[in-house]
PDB file of C-alpha atoms in Angstrom:
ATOM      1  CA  UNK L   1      75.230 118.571 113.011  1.00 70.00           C
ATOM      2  CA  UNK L   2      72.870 116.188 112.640  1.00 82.00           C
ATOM      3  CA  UNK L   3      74.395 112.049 112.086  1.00 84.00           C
ATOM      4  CA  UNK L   4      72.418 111.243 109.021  1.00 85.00           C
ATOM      5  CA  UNK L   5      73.431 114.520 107.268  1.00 85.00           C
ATOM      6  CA  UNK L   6      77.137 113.411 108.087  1.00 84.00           C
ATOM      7  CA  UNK L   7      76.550 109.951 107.020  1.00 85.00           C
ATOM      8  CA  UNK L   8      75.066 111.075 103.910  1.00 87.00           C
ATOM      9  CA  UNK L   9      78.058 113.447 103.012  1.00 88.00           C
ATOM     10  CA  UNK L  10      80.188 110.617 103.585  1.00 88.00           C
ATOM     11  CA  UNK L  11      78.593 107.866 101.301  1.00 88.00           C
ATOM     12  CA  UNK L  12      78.358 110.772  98.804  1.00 89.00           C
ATOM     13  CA  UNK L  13      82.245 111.346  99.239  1.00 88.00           C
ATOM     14  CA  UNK L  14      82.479 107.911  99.214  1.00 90.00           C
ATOM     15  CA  UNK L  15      80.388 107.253  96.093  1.00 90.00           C
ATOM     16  CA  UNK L  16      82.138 110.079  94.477  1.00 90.00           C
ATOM     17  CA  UNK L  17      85.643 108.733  94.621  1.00 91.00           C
ATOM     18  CA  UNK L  18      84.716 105.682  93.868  1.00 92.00           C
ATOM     19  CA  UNK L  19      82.993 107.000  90.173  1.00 93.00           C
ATOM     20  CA  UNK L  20      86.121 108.952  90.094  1.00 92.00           C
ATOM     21  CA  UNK L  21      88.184 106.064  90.345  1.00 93.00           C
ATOM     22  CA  UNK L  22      86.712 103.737  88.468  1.00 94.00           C
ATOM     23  CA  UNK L  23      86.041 106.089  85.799  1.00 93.00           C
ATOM     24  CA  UNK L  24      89.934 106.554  85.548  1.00 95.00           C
ATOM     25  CA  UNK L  25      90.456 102.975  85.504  1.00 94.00           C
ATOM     26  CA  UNK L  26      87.930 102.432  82.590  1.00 95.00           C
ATOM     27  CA  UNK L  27      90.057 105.079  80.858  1.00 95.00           C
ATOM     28  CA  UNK L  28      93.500 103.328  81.591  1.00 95.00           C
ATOM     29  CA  UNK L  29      91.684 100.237  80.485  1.00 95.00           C
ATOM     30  CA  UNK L  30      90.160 101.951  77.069  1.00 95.00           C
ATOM     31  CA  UNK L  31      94.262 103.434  77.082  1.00 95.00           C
ATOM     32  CA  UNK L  32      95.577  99.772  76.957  1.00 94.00           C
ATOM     33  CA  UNK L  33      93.091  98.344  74.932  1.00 95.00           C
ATOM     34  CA  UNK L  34      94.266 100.812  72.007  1.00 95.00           C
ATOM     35  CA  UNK L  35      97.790 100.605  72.782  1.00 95.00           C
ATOM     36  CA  UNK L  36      97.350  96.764  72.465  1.00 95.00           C
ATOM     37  CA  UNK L  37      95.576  97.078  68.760  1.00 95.00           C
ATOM     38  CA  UNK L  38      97.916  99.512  67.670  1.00 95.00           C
ATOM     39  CA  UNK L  39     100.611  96.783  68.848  1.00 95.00           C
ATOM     40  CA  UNK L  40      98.627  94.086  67.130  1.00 95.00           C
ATOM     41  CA  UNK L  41      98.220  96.254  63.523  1.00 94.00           C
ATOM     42  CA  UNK L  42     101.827  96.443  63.922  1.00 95.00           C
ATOM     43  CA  UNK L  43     103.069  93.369  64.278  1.00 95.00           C
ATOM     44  CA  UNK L  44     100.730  92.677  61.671  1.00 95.00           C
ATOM     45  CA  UNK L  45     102.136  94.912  59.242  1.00 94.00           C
ATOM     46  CA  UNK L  46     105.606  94.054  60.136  1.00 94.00           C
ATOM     47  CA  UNK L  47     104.672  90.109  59.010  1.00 95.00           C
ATOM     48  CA  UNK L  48     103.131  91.092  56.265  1.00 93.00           C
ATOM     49  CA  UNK L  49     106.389  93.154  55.589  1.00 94.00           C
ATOM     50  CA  UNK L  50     108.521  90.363  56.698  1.00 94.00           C
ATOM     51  CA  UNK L  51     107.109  87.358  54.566  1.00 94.00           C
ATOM     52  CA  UNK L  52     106.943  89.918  51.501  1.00 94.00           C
ATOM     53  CA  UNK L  53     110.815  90.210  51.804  1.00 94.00           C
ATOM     54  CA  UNK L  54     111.518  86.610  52.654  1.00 93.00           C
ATOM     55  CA  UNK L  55     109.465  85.638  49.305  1.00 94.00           C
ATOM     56  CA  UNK L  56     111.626  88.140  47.114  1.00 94.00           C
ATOM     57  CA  UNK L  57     114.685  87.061  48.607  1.00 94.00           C
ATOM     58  CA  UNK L  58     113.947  83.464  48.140  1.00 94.00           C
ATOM     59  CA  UNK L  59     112.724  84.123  44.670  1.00 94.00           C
ATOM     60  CA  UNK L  60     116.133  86.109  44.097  1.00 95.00           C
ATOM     61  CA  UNK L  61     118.319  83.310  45.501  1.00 96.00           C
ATOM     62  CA  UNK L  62     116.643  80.863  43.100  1.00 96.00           C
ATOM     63  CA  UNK L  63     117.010  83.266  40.217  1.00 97.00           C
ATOM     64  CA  UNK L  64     120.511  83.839  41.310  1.00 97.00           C
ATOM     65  CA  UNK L  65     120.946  79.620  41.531  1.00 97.00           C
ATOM     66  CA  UNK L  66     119.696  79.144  37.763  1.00 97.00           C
ATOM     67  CA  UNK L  67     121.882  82.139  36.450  1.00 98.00           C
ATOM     68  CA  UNK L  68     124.961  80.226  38.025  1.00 98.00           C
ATOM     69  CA  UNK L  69     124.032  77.119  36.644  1.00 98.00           C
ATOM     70  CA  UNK L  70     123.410  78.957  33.082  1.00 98.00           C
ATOM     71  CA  UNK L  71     126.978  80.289  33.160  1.00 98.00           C
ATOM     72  CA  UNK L  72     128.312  76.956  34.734  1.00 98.00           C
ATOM     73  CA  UNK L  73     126.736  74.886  31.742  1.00 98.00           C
ATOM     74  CA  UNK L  74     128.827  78.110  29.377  1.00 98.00           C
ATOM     75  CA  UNK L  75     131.889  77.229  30.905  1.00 98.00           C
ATOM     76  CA  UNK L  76     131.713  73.485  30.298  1.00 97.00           C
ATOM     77  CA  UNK L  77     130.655  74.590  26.758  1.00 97.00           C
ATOM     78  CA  UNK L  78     133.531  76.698  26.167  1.00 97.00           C
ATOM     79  CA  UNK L  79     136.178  74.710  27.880  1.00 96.00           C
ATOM     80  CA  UNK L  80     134.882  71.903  25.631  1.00 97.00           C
ATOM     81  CA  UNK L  81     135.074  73.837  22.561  1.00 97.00           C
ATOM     82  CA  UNK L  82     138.636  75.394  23.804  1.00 93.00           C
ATOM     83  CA  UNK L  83     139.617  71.329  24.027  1.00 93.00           C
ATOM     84  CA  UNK L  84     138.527  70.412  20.751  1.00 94.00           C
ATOM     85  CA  UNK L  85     140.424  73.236  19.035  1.00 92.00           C
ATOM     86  CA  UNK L  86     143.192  72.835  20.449  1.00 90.00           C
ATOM     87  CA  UNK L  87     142.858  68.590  19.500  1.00 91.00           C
ATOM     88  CA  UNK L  88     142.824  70.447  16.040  1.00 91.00           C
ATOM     89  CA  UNK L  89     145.291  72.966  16.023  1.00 89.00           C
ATOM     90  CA  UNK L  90     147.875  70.079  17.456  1.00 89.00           C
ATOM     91  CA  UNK L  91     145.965  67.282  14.903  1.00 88.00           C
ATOM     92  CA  UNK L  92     147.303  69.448  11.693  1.00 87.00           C
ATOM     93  CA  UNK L  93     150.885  70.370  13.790  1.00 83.00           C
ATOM     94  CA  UNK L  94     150.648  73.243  15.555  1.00 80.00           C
ATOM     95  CA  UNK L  95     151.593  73.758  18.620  1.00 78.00           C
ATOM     96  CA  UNK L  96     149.388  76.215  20.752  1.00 69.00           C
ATOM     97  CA  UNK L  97     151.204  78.397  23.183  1.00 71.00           C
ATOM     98  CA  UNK L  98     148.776  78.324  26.163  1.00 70.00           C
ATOM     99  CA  UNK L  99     151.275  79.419  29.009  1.00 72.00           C
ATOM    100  CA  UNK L 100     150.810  83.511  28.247  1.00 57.00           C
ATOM    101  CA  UNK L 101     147.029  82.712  28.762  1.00 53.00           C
ATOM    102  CA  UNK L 102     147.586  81.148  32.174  1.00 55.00           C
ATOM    103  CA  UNK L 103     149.584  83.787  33.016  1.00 56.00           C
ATOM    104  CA  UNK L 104     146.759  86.437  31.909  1.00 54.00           C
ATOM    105  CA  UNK L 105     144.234  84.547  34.291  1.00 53.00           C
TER     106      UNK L 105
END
């Protein structure tokens, strides 16, 4: 056999593999590359998901916080109210019986 035929099938071996090779790598690369946006649009959507829920549960908590507070302020209004009536009901006499209450609470 002639040298430069040999030499020639070589380099196109050579040549070859190395298209082979680097097309695989381009497609590992292209692989990643998607794998990475998919990641990306992911975490992405999960944030988005993540600050939704953090702003309804901080808007619930405050709700929650000013529907105590309502019922707080009722309390005070009725144990005021409870107070003065019971300044009355003592004012003209009478004697209210408030132990079967406490034990009823």
């Amino acid at each position: 056999m002639d040298p430069g035929v040999i030499v020639g099938a070589a380099g196109a071996l050579a040549g070859l593999l190395s298209t082979i090779y680097t097309a695989r790598q381009a497609r590992r690369a292209a692989q990643d590359q998607e794998a990475a946006a998919e990641r990306a649009a992911l975490r992405q959507v999960e944030q988005g998901a993540y600050q939704r829920a953090s702003a309804f549960d901080v808007d619930t908590q405050m709700r929650m916080q000013a529907e105590i507070a309502r019922q707080a302020e009722q309390i005070r209004t009725l144990q005021r109210q409870v107070a003065r009536l019971t300044r009355q009901l003592t004012h003209v006499g009478l004697v209210p019986d408030i132990n079967d209450e406490e034990e009823h609470a």
